[in-house]
Amino acid sequence: MIDFSILMHDLFGPAEIYCHKTFIYCRYVEYWIVSKKILIVEYDVSFHTLYELILDDTDYRIIHAYDENDALAKVEEENPDLIILDILLDMITGDTFFLFLKNIPKYADIPVIIASNYPRQKYKSLKEIDPTLVILDKTAINETLITEINAKIG
């Protein structure tokens, strides 16, 4: 019998990959190879749970970060296809983190969706830097999130 855990470790690194969904190992490998990655940068654990519920039936691989340091490490390690970014982080704001990413050439093309309870007008200047930026109201995120993600990375 093949030990797929060794194969998976060789392909993907440490064992955090075991906790996403319940697939048999060989199917799991296929899942991780073909899935586009979404990094959720959010300090509030309950919103991570909400995003998981909303995206549960999609083929996207969800990566979690709870502050800006964790987020930067995950961007470097995982090279996500899309980032969902909260405005409230630990030591800096989400818009500052957004500007930081857009100034690093290898990350500048990663699409970003900002999820906020603050008025959209506050972040209008960010759209001048990246016209493709999407700003969603967290209270209506259920209806629009998957549509916006599919439009960005389909």
XYZ file of N, CA and C in Angstrom:
462
model
N 0.842 -1.188 0.000
C 0.000 0.000 0.000
C 0.885 1.249 0.000
N 0.502 2.250 -0.782
C 1.265 3.495 -0.872
C 0.921 4.381 0.314
N 1.944 4.960 0.912
C 1.713 5.901 2.005
C 1.558 7.295 1.394
N 0.315 7.705 1.166
C 0.057 8.985 0.528
C 0.439 10.160 1.413
N 0.523 9.950 2.718
C 0.905 11.060 3.592
C 2.324 11.517 3.274
N 3.218 10.573 2.918
C 4.581 10.947 2.542
C 4.558 11.700 1.219
N 3.814 11.185 0.257
C 3.683 11.852 -1.036
C 3.137 13.265 -0.861
N 2.102 13.405 -0.050
C 1.492 14.715 0.157
C 2.476 15.652 0.837
N 3.230 15.131 1.804
C 4.202 15.977 2.485
C 5.268 16.437 1.499
N 5.733 15.536 0.631
C 6.745 15.903 -0.356
C 6.224 16.947 -1.334
N 4.953 16.858 -1.694
C 4.378 17.800 -2.651
C 3.989 19.127 -2.020
N 3.470 19.089 -0.820
C 2.827 20.278 -0.260
C 3.421 20.785 1.044
N 4.356 20.083 1.636
C 4.938 20.557 2.879
C 4.227 19.994 4.089
N 4.279 20.720 5.204
C 3.769 20.205 6.482
C 2.303 19.794 6.470
N 1.892 19.171 7.551
C 0.613 18.466 7.619
C -0.618 19.344 7.746
N -0.514 20.654 7.645
C -1.717 21.483 7.739
C -2.717 21.151 6.640
N -2.259 20.533 5.595
C -3.147 20.192 4.487
C -4.166 19.135 4.842
N -3.989 18.421 5.930
C -4.913 17.354 6.283
C -6.244 17.868 6.826
N -6.347 19.136 7.155
C -7.519 19.598 7.899
C -8.556 20.321 7.041
N -8.462 20.269 5.719
C -9.419 21.050 4.928
C -10.746 20.322 4.732
N -10.769 19.290 3.955
C -12.002 18.539 3.707
C -11.683 17.063 3.805
N -12.704 16.253 3.866
C -12.469 14.821 4.009
C -12.509 14.138 2.656
N -11.363 14.054 2.038
C -11.179 13.311 0.803
C -10.243 12.152 1.108
N -10.310 11.090 0.311
C -9.274 10.081 0.454
C -7.992 10.704 -0.085
N -6.862 10.199 0.343
C -5.599 10.868 0.047
C -5.350 11.113 -1.436
N -5.584 10.116 -2.288
C -5.281 10.317 -3.708
C -6.175 11.403 -4.310
N -7.406 11.506 -3.874
C -8.311 12.567 -4.339
C -7.868 13.902 -3.760
N -7.381 13.866 -2.545
C -6.895 15.059 -1.862
C -5.772 15.707 -2.669
N -4.846 14.880 -3.145
C -3.739 15.400 -3.934
C -4.273 16.114 -5.172
N -5.227 15.509 -5.865
C -5.835 16.123 -7.042
C -6.481 17.451 -6.658
N -7.182 17.478 -5.532
C -7.861 18.690 -5.082
C -6.870 19.835 -4.892
N -5.765 19.546 -4.245
C -4.806 20.604 -3.941
C -4.058 21.080 -5.179
N -3.898 20.231 -6.166
C -3.176 20.629 -7.361
C -4.019 21.566 -8.225
N -5.297 21.306 -8.369
C -6.127 22.073 -9.293
C -6.822 23.277 -8.665
N -6.871 23.375 -7.376
C -7.628 24.442 -6.731
C -6.910 25.782 -6.779
N -7.691 26.817 -7.035
C -7.163 28.168 -6.888
C -7.230 28.520 -5.412
N -6.289 29.358 -4.977
C -6.147 29.659 -3.554
C -6.671 31.054 -3.232
N -7.445 31.123 -2.160
C -7.955 32.392 -1.656
C -7.416 32.580 -0.247
N -6.728 33.694 -0.042
C -6.224 34.041 1.286
C -7.224 34.976 1.944
N -7.707 34.580 3.113
C -8.622 35.421 3.888
C -7.814 36.059 5.009
N -7.736 37.389 4.990
C -7.006 38.138 6.008
C -8.049 38.847 6.861
N -8.277 38.322 8.045
C -9.381 38.775 8.906
C -9.016 38.456 10.348
N -9.123 39.447 11.239
C -8.779 39.204 12.641
C -9.889 38.476 13.397
N -11.123 38.576 12.925
C -12.280 38.013 13.623
C -12.529 36.572 13.162
N -12.363 35.633 14.074
C -12.510 34.211 13.758
C -13.903 33.902 13.216
N -14.921 34.585 13.699
C -16.284 34.296 13.236
C -16.448 34.601 11.743
N -15.730 35.604 11.237
C -15.801 35.879 9.798
C -15.064 34.817 8.990
N -14.003 34.254 9.551
C -13.345 33.130 8.871
C -14.339 31.981 8.706
N -15.102 31.726 9.754
C -16.119 30.673 9.700
C -17.178 31.008 8.651
N -17.609 32.256 8.608
C -18.595 32.680 7.615
C -18.070 32.477 6.194
N -16.839 32.887 5.949
C -16.255 32.697 4.614
C -16.166 31.216 4.256
N -15.798 30.388 5.223
C -15.746 28.935 4.984
C -17.129 28.415 4.577
N -18.166 28.864 5.273
C -19.530 28.422 4.948
C -19.951 28.886 3.555
N -19.647 30.127 3.229
C -20.020 30.666 1.920
C -19.289 29.926 0.802
N -18.020 29.627 1.013
C -17.186 29.041 -0.038
C -17.098 27.524 0.029
N -17.853 26.915 0.921
C -17.756 25.474 1.158
C -18.008 24.630 -0.088
N -18.936 25.029 -0.925
C -19.280 24.225 -2.100
C -18.470 24.589 -3.342
N -17.454 25.404 -3.182
C -16.608 25.770 -4.318
C -15.347 24.912 -4.300
N -14.574 25.015 -5.352
C -13.319 24.268 -5.424
C -12.122 25.095 -4.981
N -12.361 26.242 -4.402
C -11.258 27.090 -3.975
C -10.630 26.553 -2.694
N -9.320 26.675 -2.612
C -8.610 26.301 -1.385
C -8.521 27.554 -0.519
N -9.000 27.473 0.696
C -9.040 28.618 1.599
C -7.813 28.587 2.506
N -7.131 29.722 2.579
C -5.975 29.892 3.454
C -6.340 31.006 4.423
N -6.026 30.819 5.691
C -6.418 31.792 6.711
C -5.214 32.546 7.262
N -5.394 33.855 7.457
C -4.417 34.692 8.148
C -5.201 35.615 9.076
N -4.668 35.810 10.279
C -5.408 36.555 11.299
C -4.821 37.934 11.602
N -3.658 38.234 11.055
C -3.075 39.568 11.191
C -2.151 39.818 10.004
N -1.588 41.006 9.949
C -0.788 41.377 8.782
C 0.504 40.569 8.664
N 1.119 40.209 9.782
C 2.351 39.413 9.725
C 2.067 38.015 9.190
N 1.016 37.415 9.697
C 0.588 36.100 9.226
C 0.213 36.179 7.743
N -0.462 37.246 7.360
C -0.889 37.419 5.964
C 0.306 37.525 5.026
N 1.297 38.312 5.405
C 2.470 38.458 4.548
C 3.206 37.127 4.407
N 3.318 36.385 5.497
C 3.958 35.065 5.439
C 3.186 34.134 4.506
N 1.846 34.154 4.594
C 1.025 33.287 3.742
C 1.097 33.713 2.272
N 1.182 35.011 2.011
C 1.326 35.476 0.628
C 2.640 34.954 0.054
N 3.705 35.030 0.846
C 5.009 34.553 0.384
C 5.027 33.039 0.198
N 4.436 32.299 1.134
C 4.442 30.829 1.080
C 3.503 30.277 0.015
N 2.311 30.824 -0.050
C 1.226 30.213 -0.823
C 0.976 30.845 -2.191
N 1.402 32.099 -2.379
C 1.121 32.831 -3.613
C -0.357 32.689 -4.006
N -1.257 33.265 -3.215
C -2.695 33.084 -3.463
C -3.140 33.714 -4.782
N -4.250 33.191 -5.297
C -4.832 33.729 -6.528
C -5.702 34.947 -6.248
N -6.153 35.095 -4.999
C -7.019 36.208 -4.615
C -6.892 36.404 -3.109
N -7.044 37.652 -2.663
C -7.009 37.964 -1.233
C -8.313 38.647 -0.858
N -8.951 38.143 0.200
C -10.091 38.829 0.819
C -9.528 39.488 2.067
N -9.624 40.803 2.127
C -8.912 41.579 3.133
C -9.871 42.388 3.989
N -9.734 42.242 5.293
C -10.490 43.068 6.229
C -9.747 44.391 6.403
N -10.448 45.424 6.771
C -9.816 46.719 7.001
C -9.170 46.783 8.382
N -9.760 46.119 9.358
C -9.183 46.131 10.701
C -8.247 44.944 10.871
N -6.971 45.240 11.060
C -5.989 44.201 11.327
C -5.383 44.473 12.697
N -4.205 43.945 12.945
C -3.625 44.068 14.278
C -2.901 45.401 14.466
N -1.800 45.600 13.764
C -0.998 46.809 13.983
C -1.130 47.834 12.861
N -1.580 47.400 11.689
C -1.812 48.336 10.590
C -3.231 48.112 10.079
N -3.683 49.002 9.227
C -5.022 48.825 8.658
C -4.931 48.024 7.363
N -6.056 47.467 6.963
C -6.101 46.685 5.741
C -5.736 47.495 4.509
N -6.117 48.778 4.482
C -5.763 49.591 3.325
C -4.256 49.829 3.254
N -3.592 49.939 4.403
C -2.135 50.057 4.423
C -1.493 48.768 3.926
N -2.030 47.631 4.348
C -1.522 46.338 3.879
C -1.725 46.210 2.368
N -2.880 46.637 1.886
C -3.175 46.630 0.449
C -2.129 47.444 -0.317
N -1.849 48.656 0.147
C -0.859 49.516 -0.512
C 0.529 48.884 -0.477
N 0.865 48.265 0.643
C 2.147 47.568 0.778
C 2.268 46.470 -0.280
N 1.230 45.642 -0.414
C 1.262 44.557 -1.404
C 1.371 45.085 -2.828
N 0.630 46.128 -3.125
C 0.618 46.664 -4.490
C 1.959 47.290 -4.869
N 2.793 47.591 -3.884
C 4.117 48.148 -4.159
C 5.204 47.089 -4.278
N 4.852 45.826 -4.141
C 5.796 44.726 -4.337
C 5.446 44.092 -5.681
N 6.312 44.225 -6.672
C 5.966 43.786 -8.037
C 5.444 42.355 -8.148
N 6.009 41.413 -7.409
C 5.545 40.029 -7.574
C 4.170 39.780 -6.963
N 3.679 40.707 -6.138
C 2.346 40.564 -5.543
C 1.342 41.575 -6.083
N 1.796 42.514 -6.871
C 0.939 43.620 -7.315
C -0.262 43.166 -8.140
N -0.138 42.026 -8.815
C -1.230 41.562 -9.678
C -2.233 40.648 -8.980
N -2.032 40.371 -7.701
C -2.992 39.530 -6.980
C -4.273 40.340 -6.774
N -5.424 39.852 -7.262
C -6.679 40.584 -7.047
C -7.049 40.616 -5.559
N -7.632 41.731 -5.150
C -8.011 41.923 -3.748
C -9.479 42.312 -3.670
N -10.161 41.704 -2.711
C -11.515 42.112 -2.343
C -11.429 42.613 -0.910
N -11.784 43.865 -0.704
C -11.811 44.406 0.655
C -13.222 44.242 1.191
N -13.313 43.631 2.366
C -14.602 43.460 3.040
C -14.599 44.372 4.261
N -15.583 45.244 4.332
C -15.582 46.244 5.394
C -17.001 46.625 5.791
N -17.137 47.042 7.032
C -18.399 47.616 7.490
C -18.379 49.137 7.383
N -17.225 49.683 7.036
C -17.102 51.126 6.873
C -17.652 51.537 5.510
N -18.067 52.789 5.362
C -18.603 53.247 4.073
C -17.578 53.101 2.949
N -18.045 52.695 1.784
C -17.159 52.482 0.636
C -16.429 53.756 0.217
N -17.051 54.895 0.420
C -16.448 56.167 0.022
C -15.074 56.349 0.657
N -14.909 55.799 1.855
C -13.648 55.954 2.581
C -12.482 55.341 1.806
N -12.748 54.353 0.980
C -11.684 53.623 0.292
C -11.661 53.882 -1.208
N -12.353 54.908 -1.632
C -12.432 55.223 -3.061
C -11.050 55.509 -3.653
N -10.170 56.131 -2.884
C -8.828 56.457 -3.389
C -8.022 55.202 -3.713
N -8.328 54.078 -3.067
C -7.617 52.829 -3.349
C -7.925 52.327 -4.755
N -9.109 52.624 -5.253
C -9.483 52.198 -6.607
C -8.672 52.943 -7.670
N -8.114 54.092 -7.315
C -7.230 54.796 -8.245
C -5.916 54.036 -8.403
N -5.485 53.368 -7.353
C -4.257 52.574 -7.396
C -4.499 51.260 -8.122
N -5.638 50.652 -7.857
C -5.999 49.381 -8.500
C -7.469 49.446 -8.899
N -7.755 49.785 -10.149
C -9.147 49.911 -10.598
C -9.946 48.614 -10.499
N -9.250 47.473 -10.394
C -9.960 46.193 -10.295
C -10.353 45.855 -8.855
N -9.939 46.686 -7.911
C -10.262 46.447 -6.501
C -11.774 46.401 -6.305
N -12.225 45.412 -5.538
C -13.644 45.299 -5.193
C -13.770 45.575 -3.702
N -14.725 46.416 -3.343
C -14.985 46.716 -1.936
C -16.400 46.259 -1.633
N -16.516 45.308 -0.708
C -17.822 44.749 -0.354
C -18.201 45.128 1.063
N -19.477 45.319 1.250
C -20.037 45.554 2.573
C -20.178 44.197 3.264
N -19.589 44.063 4.444
C -19.643 42.776 5.150
C -21.073 42.327 5.444
N -21.979 43.267 5.602
C -23.352 42.875 5.924
C -24.055 42.219 4.745
N -23.549 42.422 3.533
C -24.173 41.833 2.343
C -23.238 40.849 1.651
N -22.244 40.389 2.365
C -21.206 39.565 1.744
C -21.736 38.232 1.229
N -22.763 37.721 1.865
C -23.332 36.433 1.455
C -23.756 36.424 -0.002
N -24.419 37.485 -0.449
C -24.975 37.505 -1.798
C -23.937 37.772 -2.881
N -22.891 38.481 -2.562
C -22.004 38.965 -3.618
C -20.616 38.340 -3.655
N -20.195 37.691 -2.606
C -18.809 37.230 -2.527
C -18.445 36.252 -3.641
N -19.206 35.202 -3.811
C -18.865 34.192 -4.820
C -18.903 34.795 -6.225
N -19.865 35.667 -6.492
C -19.936 36.331 -7.795
C -18.661 37.122 -8.067
N -18.212 37.874 -7.082
C -17.005 38.690 -7.255
C -15.755 37.820 -7.387
N -15.665 36.747 -6.608
C -14.512 35.842 -6.703
C -14.461 35.209 -8.085
N -15.580 34.699 -8.546
C -15.614 34.066 -9.866
C -15.262 35.055 -10.976
N -15.663 36.307 -10.808
C -15.320 37.324 -11.800
C -13.811 37.585 -11.830
N -13.170 37.473 -10.679
C -11.731 37.746 -10.584
C -10.870 36.568 -11.009
N -11.191 35.369 -10.509
C -10.301 34.217 -10.752
C -11.019 33.017 -11.325
N -12.343 33.143 -11.513
C -13.215 32.161 -12.112
C -12.841 30.769 -11.968
